[in-house]
Coordinates of C-alpha atoms and ligand atoms in Angstrom, one line a residue:
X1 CA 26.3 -1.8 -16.9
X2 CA 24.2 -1.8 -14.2
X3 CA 20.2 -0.7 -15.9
X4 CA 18.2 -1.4 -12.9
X5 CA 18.6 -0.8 -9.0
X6 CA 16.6 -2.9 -6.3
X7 CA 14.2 -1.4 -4.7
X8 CA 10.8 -1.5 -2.3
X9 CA 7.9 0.6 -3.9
X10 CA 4.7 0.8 -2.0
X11 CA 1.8 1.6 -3.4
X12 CA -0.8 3.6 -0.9
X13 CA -4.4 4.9 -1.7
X14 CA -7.9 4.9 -0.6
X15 CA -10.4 2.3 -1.7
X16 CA -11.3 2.6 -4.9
X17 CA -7.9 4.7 -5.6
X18 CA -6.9 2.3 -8.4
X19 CA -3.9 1.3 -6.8
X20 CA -4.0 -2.5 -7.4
X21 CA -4.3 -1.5 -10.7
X22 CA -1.5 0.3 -11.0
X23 CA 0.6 -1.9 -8.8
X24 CA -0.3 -4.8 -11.2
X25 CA 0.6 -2.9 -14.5
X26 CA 4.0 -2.1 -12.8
X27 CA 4.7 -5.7 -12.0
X28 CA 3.9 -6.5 -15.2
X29 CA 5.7 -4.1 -17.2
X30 CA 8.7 -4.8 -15.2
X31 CA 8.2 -8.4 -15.5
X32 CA 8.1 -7.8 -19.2
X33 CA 11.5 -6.2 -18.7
X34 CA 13.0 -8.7 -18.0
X35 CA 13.6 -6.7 -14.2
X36 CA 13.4 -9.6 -11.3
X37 CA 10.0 -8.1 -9.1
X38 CA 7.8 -9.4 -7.0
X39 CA 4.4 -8.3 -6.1
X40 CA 2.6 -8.5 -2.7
X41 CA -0.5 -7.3 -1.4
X42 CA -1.1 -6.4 2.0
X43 CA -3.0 -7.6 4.2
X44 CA -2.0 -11.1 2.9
X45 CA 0.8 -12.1 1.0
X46 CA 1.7 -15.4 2.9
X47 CA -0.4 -18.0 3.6
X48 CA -0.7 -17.2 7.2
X49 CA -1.4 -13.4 5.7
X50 CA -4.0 -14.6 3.3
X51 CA -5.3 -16.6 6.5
X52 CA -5.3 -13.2 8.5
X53 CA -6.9 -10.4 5.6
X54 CA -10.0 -13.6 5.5
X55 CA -10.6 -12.8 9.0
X56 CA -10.1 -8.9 9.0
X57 CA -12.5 -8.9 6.1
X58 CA -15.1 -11.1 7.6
X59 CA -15.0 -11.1 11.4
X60 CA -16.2 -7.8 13.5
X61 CA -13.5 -6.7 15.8
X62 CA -12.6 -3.4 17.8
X63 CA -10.2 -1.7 15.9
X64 CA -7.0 -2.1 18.3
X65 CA -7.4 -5.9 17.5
X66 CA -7.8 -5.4 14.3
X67 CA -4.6 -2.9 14.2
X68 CA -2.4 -6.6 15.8
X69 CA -3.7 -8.0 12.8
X70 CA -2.6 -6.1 10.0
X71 CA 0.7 -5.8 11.8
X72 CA 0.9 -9.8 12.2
X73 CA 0.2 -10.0 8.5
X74 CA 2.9 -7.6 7.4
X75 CA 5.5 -8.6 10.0
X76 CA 5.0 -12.1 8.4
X77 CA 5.2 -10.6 4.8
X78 CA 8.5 -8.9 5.8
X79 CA 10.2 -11.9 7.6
X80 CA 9.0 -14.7 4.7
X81 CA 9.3 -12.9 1.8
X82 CA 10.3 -9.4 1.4
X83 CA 13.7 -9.3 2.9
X84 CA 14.5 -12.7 1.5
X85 CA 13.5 -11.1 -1.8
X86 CA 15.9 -7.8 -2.0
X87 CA 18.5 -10.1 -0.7
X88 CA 18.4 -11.9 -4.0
X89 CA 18.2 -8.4 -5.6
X90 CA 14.8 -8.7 -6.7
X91 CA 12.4 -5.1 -6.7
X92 CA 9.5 -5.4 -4.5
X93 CA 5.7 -4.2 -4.8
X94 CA 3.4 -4.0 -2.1
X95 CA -0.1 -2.9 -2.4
X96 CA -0.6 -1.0 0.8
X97 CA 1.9 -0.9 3.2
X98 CA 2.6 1.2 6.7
X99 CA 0.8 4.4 5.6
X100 CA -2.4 2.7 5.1
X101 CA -2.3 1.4 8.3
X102 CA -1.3 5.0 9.5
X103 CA -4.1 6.7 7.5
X104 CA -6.7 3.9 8.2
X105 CA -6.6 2.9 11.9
X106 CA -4.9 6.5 13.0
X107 CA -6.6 9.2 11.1
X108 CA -9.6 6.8 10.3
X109 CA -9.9 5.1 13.5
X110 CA -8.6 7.3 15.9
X111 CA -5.8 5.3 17.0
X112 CA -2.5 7.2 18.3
X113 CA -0.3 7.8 15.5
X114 CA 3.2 7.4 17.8
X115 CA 1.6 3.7 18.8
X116 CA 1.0 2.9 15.3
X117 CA 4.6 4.1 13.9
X118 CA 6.1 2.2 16.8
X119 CA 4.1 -1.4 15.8
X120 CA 5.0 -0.6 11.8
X121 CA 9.0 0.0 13.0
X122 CA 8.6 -3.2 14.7
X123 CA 6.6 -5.3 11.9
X124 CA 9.4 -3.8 9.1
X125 CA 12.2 -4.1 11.2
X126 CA 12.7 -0.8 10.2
X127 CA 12.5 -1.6 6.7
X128 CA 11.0 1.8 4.3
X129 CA 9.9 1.7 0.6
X130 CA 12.6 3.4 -1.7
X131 CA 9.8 4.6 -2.9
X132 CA 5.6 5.4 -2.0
X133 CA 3.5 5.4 -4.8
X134 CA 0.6 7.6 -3.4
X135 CA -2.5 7.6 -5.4
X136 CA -4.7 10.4 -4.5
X137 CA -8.6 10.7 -5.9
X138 CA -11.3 12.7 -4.8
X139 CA -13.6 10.2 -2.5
X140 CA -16.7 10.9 -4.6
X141 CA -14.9 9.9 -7.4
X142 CA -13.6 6.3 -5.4
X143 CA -16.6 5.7 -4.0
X144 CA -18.3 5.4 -8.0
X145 CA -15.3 2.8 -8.9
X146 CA -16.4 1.0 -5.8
X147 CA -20.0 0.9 -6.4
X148 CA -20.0 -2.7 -7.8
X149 CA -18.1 -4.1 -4.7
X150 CA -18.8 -5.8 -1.5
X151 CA -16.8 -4.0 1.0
X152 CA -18.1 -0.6 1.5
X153 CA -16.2 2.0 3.7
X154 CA -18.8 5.7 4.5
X155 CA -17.9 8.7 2.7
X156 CA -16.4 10.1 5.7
X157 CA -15.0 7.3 6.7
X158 CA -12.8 7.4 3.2
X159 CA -13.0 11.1 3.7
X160 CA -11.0 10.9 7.0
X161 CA -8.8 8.2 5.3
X162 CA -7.6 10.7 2.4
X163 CA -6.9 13.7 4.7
X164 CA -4.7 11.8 6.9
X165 CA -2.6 10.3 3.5
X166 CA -2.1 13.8 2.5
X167 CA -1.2 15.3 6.6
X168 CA 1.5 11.7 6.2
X169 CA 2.8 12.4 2.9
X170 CA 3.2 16.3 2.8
X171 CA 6.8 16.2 4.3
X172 CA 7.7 12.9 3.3
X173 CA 10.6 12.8 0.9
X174 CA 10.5 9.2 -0.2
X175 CA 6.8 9.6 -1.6
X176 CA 5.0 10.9 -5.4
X177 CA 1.5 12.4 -5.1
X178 CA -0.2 10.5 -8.7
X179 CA -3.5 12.1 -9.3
X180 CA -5.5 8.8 -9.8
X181 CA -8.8 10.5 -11.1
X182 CA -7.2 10.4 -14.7
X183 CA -7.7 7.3 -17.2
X184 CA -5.9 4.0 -16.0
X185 CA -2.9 4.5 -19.0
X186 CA -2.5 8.3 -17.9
X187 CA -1.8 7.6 -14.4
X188 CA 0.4 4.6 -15.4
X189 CA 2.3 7.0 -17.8
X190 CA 3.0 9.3 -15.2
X191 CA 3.7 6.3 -12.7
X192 CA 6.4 5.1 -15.1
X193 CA 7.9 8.5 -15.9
X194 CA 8.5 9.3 -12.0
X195 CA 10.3 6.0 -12.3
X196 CA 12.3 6.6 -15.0
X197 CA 13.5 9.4 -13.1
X198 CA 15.2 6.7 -10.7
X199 CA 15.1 3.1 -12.7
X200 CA 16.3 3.3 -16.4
X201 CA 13.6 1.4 -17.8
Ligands
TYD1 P1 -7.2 -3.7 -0.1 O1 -6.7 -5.0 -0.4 O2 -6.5 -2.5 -0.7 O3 -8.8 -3.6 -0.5 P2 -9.5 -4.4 -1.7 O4 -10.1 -5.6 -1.0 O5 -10.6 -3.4 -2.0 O6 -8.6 -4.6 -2.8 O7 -7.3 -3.5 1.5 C1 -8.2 -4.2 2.3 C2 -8.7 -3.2 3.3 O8 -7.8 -3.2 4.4 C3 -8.9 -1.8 2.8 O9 -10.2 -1.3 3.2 C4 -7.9 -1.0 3.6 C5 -7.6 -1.8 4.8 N1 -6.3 -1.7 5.5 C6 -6.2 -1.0 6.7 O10 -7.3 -0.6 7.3 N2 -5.0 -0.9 7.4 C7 -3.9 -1.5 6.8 O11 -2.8 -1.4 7.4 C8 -4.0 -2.1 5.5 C9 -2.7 -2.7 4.9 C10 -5.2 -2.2 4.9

């Protein structure tokens, strides 16, 4: 009997969203499952992607630069590790994935939106989640989660961010809207019962 299929499940939000969170208590519970899963975060994931998100976090650069190196990071996630890994019919987690890069460096940056689907086509090979986890929060509400941390994107910055998630996923079939204002175990509750709709765990 087959009680699992393989799958790529992205997890997408704002700063602040929870999604790492989330991401982590899926791993977790699907480790505990006895489900074969991996879980990468993006930008990083390799060494040469942990290597890249040190200098995107610390070094200033325009944001077309920048935009190579997120793509370098995930083009090296893909080729290393992810398609290795459904290969051996494990699931796959990524925290963040194309649509942030869509959201972030198109709608928040300004970069063209046809450039930046051509670079993620080419980074993926093609490759699209089964499934995008989209956790949406107000940005007043993700900006008082973030209070206590070091990187700080402005309120419109994030507010930019989060209107250009909701333009990507609105006719997006492959994506659930979570509403990530609610208490961690509510949002992994509904998390898991959109999955149980499609896993049987
Ligand atoms: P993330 O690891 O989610 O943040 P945190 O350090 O708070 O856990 O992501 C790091 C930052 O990179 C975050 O501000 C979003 C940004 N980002 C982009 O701008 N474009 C992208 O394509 C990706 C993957 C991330």
């Amino acid at each position: 009997m087959i009680s699992y299929i393989i799958m790529l499940i992205a997890f997408e939000g704002i700063d602040g969203s929870g999604k790492t969170t989330q991401a982590k208590k899926l791993y977790r519970y699907l480790v505990a499952k006895g489900i074969p899963v991996s879980l990468y975060r993006e930008p990083g994931g390799t060494k040469l992607g942990e290597k890249l998100r040190e200098i995107i976090i610390t070094e200033e650069m325009d944001e077309r630069t920048e935009l190579f190196l997120f793509e370098a990071s995930r083009s090296r996630l893909i080729t290393e590790k992810v398609i290795k890994d459904l290969k051996k019919g494990k699931t796959v987690i990524l925290d963040r994935f194309t649509l942030s890069t869509l959201a972030y460096q198109g709608y928040g940056k300004g970069i063209d939106l046809e450039v930046i689907n051509e670079f993620n086509r080419f980074a993926t090979w093609g490759i699209e989640p089964n499934l995008i986890v989209f956790i949406d929060v107000p940005v007043e509400v993700a900006i008082k989660r973030l209070k206590n941390r070091t990187r700080f994107e402005s309120k419109e910055f994030l507010e930019r961010v989060r209107r250009g998630f909701l333009e990507i996923v609105k006719d997006k079939r492959n994506v659930v809207i979570i509403d990530g204002a609610k208490e961690e175990n509510t949002v992994f509750e509904e998390i898991l019962k959109t999955l149980s709709g499609i896993f049987s765990i």
